[in-house]
Tab-separated table of C-alpha atoms and ligand atoms in Angstrom:
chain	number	residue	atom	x	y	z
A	4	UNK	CA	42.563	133.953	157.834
A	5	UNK	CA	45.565	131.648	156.463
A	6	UNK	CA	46.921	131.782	153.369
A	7	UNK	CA	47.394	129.382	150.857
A	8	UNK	CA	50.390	127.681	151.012
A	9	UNK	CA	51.865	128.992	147.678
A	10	UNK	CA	51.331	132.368	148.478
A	11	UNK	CA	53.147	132.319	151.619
A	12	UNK	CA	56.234	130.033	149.467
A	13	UNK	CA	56.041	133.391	147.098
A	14	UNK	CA	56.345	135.742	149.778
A	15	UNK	CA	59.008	133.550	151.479
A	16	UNK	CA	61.189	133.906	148.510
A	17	UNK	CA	60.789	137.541	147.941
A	18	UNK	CA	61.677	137.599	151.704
A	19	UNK	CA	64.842	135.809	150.811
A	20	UNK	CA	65.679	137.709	147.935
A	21	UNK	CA	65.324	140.439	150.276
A	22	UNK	CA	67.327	139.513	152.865
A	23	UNK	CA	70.197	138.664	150.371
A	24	UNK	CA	69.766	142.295	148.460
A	25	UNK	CA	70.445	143.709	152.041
A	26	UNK	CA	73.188	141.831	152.955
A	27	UNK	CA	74.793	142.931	149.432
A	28	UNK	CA	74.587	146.191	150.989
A	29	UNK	CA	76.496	144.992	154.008
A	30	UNK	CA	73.072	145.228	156.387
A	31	UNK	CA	71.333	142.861	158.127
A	32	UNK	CA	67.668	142.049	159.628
A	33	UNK	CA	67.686	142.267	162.983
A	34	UNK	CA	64.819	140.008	163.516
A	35	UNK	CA	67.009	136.621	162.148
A	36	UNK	CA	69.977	137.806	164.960
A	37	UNK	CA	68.238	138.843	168.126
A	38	UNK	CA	68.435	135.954	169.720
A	39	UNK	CA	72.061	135.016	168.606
A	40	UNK	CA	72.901	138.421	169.399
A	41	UNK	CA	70.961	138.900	172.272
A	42	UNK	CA	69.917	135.953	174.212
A	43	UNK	CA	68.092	135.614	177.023
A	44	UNK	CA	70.716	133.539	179.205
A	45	UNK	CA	74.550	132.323	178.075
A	46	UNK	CA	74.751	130.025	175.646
A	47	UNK	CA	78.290	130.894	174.786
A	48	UNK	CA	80.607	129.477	177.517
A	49	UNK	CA	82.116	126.530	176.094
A	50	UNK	CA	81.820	122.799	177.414
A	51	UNK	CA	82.980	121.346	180.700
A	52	UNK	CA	86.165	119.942	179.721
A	53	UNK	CA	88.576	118.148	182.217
A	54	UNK	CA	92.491	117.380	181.301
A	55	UNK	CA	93.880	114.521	184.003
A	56	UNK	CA	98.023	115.224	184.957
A	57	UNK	CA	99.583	112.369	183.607
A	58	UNK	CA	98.589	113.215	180.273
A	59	UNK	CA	99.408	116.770	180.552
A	60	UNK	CA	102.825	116.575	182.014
A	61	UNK	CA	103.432	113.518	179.281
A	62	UNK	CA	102.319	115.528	176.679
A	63	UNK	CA	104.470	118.881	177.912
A	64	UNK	CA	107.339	116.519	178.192
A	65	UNK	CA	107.207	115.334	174.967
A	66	UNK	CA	107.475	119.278	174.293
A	67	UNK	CA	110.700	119.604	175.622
A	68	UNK	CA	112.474	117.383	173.261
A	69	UNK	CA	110.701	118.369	169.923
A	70	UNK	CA	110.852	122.023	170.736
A	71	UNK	CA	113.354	124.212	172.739
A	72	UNK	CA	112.192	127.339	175.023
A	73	UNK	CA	113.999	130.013	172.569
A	74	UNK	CA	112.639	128.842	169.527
A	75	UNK	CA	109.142	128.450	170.569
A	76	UNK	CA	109.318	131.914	172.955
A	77	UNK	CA	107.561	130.110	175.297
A	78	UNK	CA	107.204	126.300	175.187
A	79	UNK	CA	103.186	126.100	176.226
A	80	UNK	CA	100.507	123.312	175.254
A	81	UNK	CA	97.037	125.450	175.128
A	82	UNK	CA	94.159	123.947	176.940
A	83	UNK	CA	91.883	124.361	174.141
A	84	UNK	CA	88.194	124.379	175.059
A	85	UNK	CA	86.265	121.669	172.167
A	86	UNK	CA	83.687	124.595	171.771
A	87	UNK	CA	86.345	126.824	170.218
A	88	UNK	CA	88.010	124.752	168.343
A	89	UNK	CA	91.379	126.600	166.381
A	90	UNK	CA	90.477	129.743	168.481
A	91	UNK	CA	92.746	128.908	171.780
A	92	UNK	CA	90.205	129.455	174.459
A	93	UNK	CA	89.748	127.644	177.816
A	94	UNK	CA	86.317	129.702	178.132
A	95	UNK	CA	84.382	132.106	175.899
A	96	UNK	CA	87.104	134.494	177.609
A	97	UNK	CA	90.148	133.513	179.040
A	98	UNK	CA	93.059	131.425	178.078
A	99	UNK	CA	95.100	128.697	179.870
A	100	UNK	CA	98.105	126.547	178.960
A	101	UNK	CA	100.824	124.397	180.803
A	102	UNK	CA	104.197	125.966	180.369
A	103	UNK	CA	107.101	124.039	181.154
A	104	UNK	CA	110.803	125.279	181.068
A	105	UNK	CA	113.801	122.950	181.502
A	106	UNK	CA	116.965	123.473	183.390
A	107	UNK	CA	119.095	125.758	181.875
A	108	UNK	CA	116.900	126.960	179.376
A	109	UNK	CA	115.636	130.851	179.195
A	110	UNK	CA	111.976	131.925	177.734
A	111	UNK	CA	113.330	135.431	176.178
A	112	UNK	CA	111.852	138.354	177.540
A	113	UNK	CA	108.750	140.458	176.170
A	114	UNK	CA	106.265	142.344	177.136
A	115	UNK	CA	102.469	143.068	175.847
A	116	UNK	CA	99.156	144.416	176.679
A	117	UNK	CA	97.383	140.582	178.507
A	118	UNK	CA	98.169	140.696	181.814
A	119	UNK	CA	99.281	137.130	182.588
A	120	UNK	CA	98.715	135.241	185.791
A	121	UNK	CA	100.842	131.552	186.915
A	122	UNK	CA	100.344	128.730	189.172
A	123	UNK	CA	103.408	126.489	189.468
A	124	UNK	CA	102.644	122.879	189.328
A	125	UNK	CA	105.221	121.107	189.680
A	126	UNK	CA	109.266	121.698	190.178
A	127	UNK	CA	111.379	124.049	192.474
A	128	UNK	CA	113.616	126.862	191.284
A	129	UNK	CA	112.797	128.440	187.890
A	130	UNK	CA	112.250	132.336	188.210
A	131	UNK	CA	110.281	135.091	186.842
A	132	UNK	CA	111.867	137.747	186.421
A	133	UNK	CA	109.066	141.146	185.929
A	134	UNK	CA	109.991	144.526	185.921
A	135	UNK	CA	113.596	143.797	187.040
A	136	UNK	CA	113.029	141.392	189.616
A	137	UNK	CA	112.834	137.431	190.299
A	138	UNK	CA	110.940	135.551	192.528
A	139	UNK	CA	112.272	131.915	192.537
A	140	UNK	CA	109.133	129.684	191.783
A	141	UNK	CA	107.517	127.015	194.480
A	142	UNK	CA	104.665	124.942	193.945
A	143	UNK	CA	101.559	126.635	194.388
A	144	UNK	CA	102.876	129.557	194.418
A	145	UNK	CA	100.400	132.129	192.384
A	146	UNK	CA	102.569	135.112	190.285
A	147	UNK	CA	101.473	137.541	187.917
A	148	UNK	CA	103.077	139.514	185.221
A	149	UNK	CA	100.740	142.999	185.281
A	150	UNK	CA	100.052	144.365	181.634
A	151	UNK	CA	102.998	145.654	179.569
A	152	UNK	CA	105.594	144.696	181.928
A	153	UNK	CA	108.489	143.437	180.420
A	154	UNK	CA	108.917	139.070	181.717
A	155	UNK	CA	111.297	136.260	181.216
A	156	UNK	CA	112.023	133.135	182.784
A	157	UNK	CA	114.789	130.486	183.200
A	158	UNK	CA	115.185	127.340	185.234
A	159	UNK	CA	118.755	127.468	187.586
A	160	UNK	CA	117.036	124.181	189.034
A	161	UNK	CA	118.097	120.504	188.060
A	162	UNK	CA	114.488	119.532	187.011
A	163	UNK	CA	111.656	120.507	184.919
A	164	UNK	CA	109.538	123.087	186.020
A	165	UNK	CA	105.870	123.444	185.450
A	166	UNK	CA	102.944	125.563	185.173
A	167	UNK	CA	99.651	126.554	184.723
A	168	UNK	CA	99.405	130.014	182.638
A	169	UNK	CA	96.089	132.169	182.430
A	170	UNK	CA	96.311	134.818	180.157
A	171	UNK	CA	93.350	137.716	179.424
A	172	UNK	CA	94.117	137.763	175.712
A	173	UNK	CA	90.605	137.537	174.393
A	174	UNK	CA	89.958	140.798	176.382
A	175	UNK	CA	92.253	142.613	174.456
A	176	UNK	CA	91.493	141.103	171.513
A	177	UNK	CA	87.966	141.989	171.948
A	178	UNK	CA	88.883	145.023	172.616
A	179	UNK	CA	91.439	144.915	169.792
A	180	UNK	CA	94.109	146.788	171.955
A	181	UNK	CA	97.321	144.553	171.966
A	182	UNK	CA	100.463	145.686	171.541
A	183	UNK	CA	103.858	143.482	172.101
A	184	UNK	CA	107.687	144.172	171.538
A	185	UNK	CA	110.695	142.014	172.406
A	186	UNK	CA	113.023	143.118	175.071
A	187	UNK	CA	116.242	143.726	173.559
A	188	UNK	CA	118.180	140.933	176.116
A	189	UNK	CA	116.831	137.813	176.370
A	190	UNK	CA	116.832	138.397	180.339
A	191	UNK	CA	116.072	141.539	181.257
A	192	UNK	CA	118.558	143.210	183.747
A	193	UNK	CA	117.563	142.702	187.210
A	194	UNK	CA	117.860	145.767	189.440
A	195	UNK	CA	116.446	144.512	192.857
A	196	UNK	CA	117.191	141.550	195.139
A	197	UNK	CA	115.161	138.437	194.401
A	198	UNK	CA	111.540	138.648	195.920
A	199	UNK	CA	111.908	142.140	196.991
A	200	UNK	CA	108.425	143.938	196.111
A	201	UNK	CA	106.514	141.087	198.344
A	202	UNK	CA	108.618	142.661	201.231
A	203	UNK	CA	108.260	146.100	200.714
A	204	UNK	CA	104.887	146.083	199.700
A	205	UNK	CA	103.244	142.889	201.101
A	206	UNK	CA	103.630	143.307	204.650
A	207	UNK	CA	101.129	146.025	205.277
A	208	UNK	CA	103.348	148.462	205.408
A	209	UNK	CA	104.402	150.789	202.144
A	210	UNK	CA	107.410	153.099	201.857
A	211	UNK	CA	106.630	156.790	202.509
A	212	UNK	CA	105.594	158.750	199.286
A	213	UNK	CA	104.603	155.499	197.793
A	214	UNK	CA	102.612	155.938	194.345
A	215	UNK	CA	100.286	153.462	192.870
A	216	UNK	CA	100.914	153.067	189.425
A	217	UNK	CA	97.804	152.062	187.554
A	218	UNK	CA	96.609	149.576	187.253
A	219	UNK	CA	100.340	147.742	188.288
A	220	UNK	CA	100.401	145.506	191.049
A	221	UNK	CA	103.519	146.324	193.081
A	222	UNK	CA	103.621	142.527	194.012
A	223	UNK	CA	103.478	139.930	191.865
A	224	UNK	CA	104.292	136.493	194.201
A	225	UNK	CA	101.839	135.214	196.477
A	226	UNK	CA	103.977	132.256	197.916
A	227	UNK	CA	102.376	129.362	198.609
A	228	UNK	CA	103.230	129.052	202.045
A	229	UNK	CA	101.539	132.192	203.301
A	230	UNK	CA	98.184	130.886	201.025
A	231	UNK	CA	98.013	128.199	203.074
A	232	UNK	CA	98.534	130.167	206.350
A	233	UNK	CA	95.673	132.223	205.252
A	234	UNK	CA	93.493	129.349	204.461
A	235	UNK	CA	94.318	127.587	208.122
A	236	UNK	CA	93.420	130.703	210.013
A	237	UNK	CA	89.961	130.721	207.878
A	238	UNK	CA	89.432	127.584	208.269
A	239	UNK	CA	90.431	128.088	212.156
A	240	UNK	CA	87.511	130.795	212.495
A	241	UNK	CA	85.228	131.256	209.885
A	242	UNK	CA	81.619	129.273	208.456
A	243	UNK	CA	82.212	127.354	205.391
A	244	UNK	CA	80.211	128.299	202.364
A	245	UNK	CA	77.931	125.553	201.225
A	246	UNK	CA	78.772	125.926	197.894
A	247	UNK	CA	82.584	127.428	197.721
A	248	UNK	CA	84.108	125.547	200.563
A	249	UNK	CA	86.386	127.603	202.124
A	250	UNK	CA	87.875	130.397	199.368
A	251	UNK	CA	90.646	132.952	199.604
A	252	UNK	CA	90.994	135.785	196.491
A	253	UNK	CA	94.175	136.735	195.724
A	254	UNK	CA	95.048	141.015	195.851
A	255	UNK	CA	96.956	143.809	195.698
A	256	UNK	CA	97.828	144.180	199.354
A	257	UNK	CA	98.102	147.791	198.355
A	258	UNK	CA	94.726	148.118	197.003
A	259	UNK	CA	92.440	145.166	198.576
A	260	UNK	CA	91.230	144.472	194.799
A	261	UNK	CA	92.214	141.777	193.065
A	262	UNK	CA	95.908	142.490	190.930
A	263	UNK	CA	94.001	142.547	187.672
A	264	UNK	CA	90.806	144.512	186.116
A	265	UNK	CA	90.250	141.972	184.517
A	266	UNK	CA	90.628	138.477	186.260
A	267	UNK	CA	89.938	136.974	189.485
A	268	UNK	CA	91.960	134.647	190.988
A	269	UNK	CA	91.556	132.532	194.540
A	270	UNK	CA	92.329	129.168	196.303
A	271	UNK	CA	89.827	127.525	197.599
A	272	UNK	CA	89.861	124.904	200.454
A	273	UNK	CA	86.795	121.884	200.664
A	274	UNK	CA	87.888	119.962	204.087
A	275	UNK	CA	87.733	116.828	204.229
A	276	UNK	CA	83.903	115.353	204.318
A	277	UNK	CA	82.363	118.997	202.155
A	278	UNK	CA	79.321	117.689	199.796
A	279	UNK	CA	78.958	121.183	198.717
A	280	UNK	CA	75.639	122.248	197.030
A	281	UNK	CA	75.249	123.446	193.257
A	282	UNK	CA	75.875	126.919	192.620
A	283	UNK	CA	76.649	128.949	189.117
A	284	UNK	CA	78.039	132.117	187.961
A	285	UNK	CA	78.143	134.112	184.862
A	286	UNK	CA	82.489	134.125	184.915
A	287	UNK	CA	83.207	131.166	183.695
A	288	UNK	CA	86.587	129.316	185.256
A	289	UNK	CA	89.690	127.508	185.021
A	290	UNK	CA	90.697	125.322	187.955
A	291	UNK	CA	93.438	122.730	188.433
A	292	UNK	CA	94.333	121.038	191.930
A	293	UNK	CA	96.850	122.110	194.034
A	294	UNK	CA	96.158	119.189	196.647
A	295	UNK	CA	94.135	116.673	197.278
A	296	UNK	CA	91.773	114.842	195.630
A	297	UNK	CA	88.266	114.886	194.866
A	298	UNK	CA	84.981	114.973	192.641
A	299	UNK	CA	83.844	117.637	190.417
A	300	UNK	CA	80.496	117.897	188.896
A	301	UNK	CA	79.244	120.353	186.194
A	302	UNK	CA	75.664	119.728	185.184
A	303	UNK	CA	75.377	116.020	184.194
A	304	UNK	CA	79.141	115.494	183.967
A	305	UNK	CA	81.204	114.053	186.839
A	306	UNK	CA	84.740	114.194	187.350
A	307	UNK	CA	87.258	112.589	190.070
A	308	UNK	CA	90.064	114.993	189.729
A	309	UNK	CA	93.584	114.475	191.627
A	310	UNK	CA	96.885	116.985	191.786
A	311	UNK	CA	97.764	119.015	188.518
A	312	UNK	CA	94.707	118.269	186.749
A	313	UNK	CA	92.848	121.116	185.256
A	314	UNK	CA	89.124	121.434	184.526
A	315	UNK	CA	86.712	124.298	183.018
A	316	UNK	CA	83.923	125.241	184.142
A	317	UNK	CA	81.723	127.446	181.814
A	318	UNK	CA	79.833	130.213	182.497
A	319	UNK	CA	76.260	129.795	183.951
A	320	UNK	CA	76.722	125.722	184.528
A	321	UNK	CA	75.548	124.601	187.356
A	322	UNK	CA	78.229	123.057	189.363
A	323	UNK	CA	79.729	121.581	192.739
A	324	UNK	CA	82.475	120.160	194.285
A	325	UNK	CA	83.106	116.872	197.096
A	326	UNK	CA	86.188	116.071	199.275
A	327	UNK	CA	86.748	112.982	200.810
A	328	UNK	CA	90.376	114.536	201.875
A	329	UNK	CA	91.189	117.715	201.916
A	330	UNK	CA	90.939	119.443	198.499
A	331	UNK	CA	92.600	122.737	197.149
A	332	UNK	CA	91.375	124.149	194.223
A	333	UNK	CA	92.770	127.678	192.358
A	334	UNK	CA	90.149	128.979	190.066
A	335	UNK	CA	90.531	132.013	187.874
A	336	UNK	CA	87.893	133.725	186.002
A	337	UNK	CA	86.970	136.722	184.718
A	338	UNK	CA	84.504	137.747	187.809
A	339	UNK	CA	86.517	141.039	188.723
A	340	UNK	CA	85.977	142.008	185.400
A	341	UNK	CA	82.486	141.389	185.190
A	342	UNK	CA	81.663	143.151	188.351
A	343	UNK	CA	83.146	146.295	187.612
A	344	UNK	CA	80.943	146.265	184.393
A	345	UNK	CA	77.763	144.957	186.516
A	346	UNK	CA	77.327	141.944	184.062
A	347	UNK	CA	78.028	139.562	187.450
A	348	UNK	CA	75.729	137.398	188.692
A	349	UNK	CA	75.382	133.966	190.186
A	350	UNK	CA	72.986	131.967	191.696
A	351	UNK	CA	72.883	129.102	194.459
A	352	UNK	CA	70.495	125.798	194.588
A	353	UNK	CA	67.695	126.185	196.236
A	354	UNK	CA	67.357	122.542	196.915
A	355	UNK	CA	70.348	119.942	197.041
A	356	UNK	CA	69.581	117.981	193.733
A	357	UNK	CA	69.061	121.773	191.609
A	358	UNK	CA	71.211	121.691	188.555
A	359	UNK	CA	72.285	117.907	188.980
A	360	UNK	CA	70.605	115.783	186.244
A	361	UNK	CA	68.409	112.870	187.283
B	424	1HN	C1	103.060	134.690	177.414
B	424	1HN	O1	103.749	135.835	177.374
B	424	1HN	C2	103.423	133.679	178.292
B	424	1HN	O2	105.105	134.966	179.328
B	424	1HN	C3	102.711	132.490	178.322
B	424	1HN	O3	104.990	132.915	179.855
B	424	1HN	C4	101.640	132.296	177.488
B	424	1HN	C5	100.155	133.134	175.749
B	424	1HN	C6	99.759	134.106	174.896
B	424	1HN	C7	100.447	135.308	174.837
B	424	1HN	C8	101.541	135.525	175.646
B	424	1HN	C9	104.608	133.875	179.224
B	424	1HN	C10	101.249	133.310	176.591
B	424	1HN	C11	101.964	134.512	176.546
């Protein structure tokens, strides 16, 4: 039977009243959080969110005269997801920014727990240097700076030099674990010839006695040159996936697993002519173009995206990818990371027109 309207106001407020007494006492109901708590799909990834080149580079050389690379430590703009607004995020986890470093100049050198990744967009001849050793920067070319390894970098070139940056702070965070110090010389000393690690331990071969250290990737340059060799000889032999086109994931050659527990990089290649079909996953990504040009769509937003520019994709949206030329994409997410905690899961269209709004 109902009740009358002022008794259920009365119990309301002593509901209320309740509610508030508890929360005095530093508890909460459960039954007003479940479903923020514990939802029943992601909610939580952030919005599609796509930043074009020009403005980018403008905006990053605009950077470079208000700001120089020693004073700022590193001279970055953040690609700051509208979702999470004041929070830095590119997703719910990961973080992404365009770094650019100007001839001459030196970003000092530190080291903490996020394991940083890079994709050079633009400019020849800046270095990293990790773990006493460089590797001179190309475009395209993919480097990573494992966890608490100490990294600088400095431009010998004439010209600026750009990049993308993806970061897994918001994993530590979450986990509350970082820990940072300075390296005592702005560039750390540098006890091996430029490059070396990719040819000792890239080739398939590894010196005798050779000892993984965990969870340190002994190489940390993936030129771009060889990705595209890679990518050719797929391409060469090997079906194209309806939805992902035609995608290579960067690893430890030493391992076969990707050089980070926690994110997954790749390149991707759509030939020329791919309409690929809708697809989602639960890692949310970061992608810019490394060449070519093409259209993006995530759920009811479309996107013709060109060289440099870089575009999120959230977790769980359904999305999908066309190339009237050939189009090369590098995504990172935090998929690795995901599987190893058997969270992962995506899903493909079951018909062509799933997941694209009418
Ligand atoms: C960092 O160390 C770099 O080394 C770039 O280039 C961006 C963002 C947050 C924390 C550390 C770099 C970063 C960063």
């Amino acid at each position: 039977m109902s009740q009358p309207a002022a008794v259920i106001a009365a119990e309301r407020g002593s509901a209320d009243e309740f509610t508030k007494k508890l929360a005095d006492d530093n508890l909460q109901p459960l039954w007003h959080i479940m479903g923020r708590i514990a939802a029943h799909s992601p909610t939580r990834g952030g919005a599609p969110i796509h930043w074009q080149w020009p403005l980018l580079r403008g905006h990053a050389m605009k950077a470079a005269e208000v700001i120089t690379t020693e004073e700022a430590e590193r001279r970055v703009l953040v690609l700051e997801n509208p979702s999470f607004a004041g929070e830095g995020r590119a997703t719910n986890s990961l973080y992404a920014g365009v770094q650019i470093i100007l001839p001459g100049e030196v970003a000092p050198s530190h080291k903490h727990t996020a394991s940083a990744l890079r994709l050079v967009m633009e400019g020849t001849g800046a270095y990293t240097a990790v773990d006493g050793e460089r590797v001179i920067m190309s475009p395209g070319d993919f480097i990573v700076t494992p966890s608490s390894t100490f990294h600088d970098h400095g431009n010998r070139a004439d010209a600026p030099v750009l990049w993308l940056d993806g970061l897994d702070v918001f994993v530590v965070n979450l986990l509350n674990a970082p820990f940072g110090e300075e390296h005592p010389q702005s560039s750390q000393p540098i006890t091996q010839p430029d490059g070396n690690s990719l040819k000792r331990f890239g080739q398939g071969l590894l010196p005798y006695g050779f000892a993984r250290q965990e969870p340190r990737s002994p190489v940390f340059w993936w030129p771009y040159s060889r990705t595209c060799e890679a990518l050719a000889a797929m391409r060469a032999t090997d079906p194209i996936d309806p939805s992902l086109g035609l995608r290579m994931d960067f690893v430890d050659p030493t391992s076969g697993r990707s050089p980070f527990k926690t994110m997954t990089a790749s390149m991707s290649l759509f030939p020329a002519g791919f309409r690929g079909a809708a697809y989602r996953s639960v890692s949310g990504a970061v992608m810019t173009v490394v060449e070519g040009q093409g259209t993006v769509r995530v759920g009811d937003t479309e996107w013709t995206v060109g060289k440099n520019d870089v575009f999120v994709v959230p977790s769980w949206n359904w999305h999908s990818f066309s190339a009237d030329e050939d189009l090369t994409i590098f995504s990172f997410s935090d998929e690795v990371l995901q599987r190893h905690l058997g969270f992962w899961r995506d899903e493909r269209a079951s018909s062509p027109t799933q997941g694209v709004a009418t």
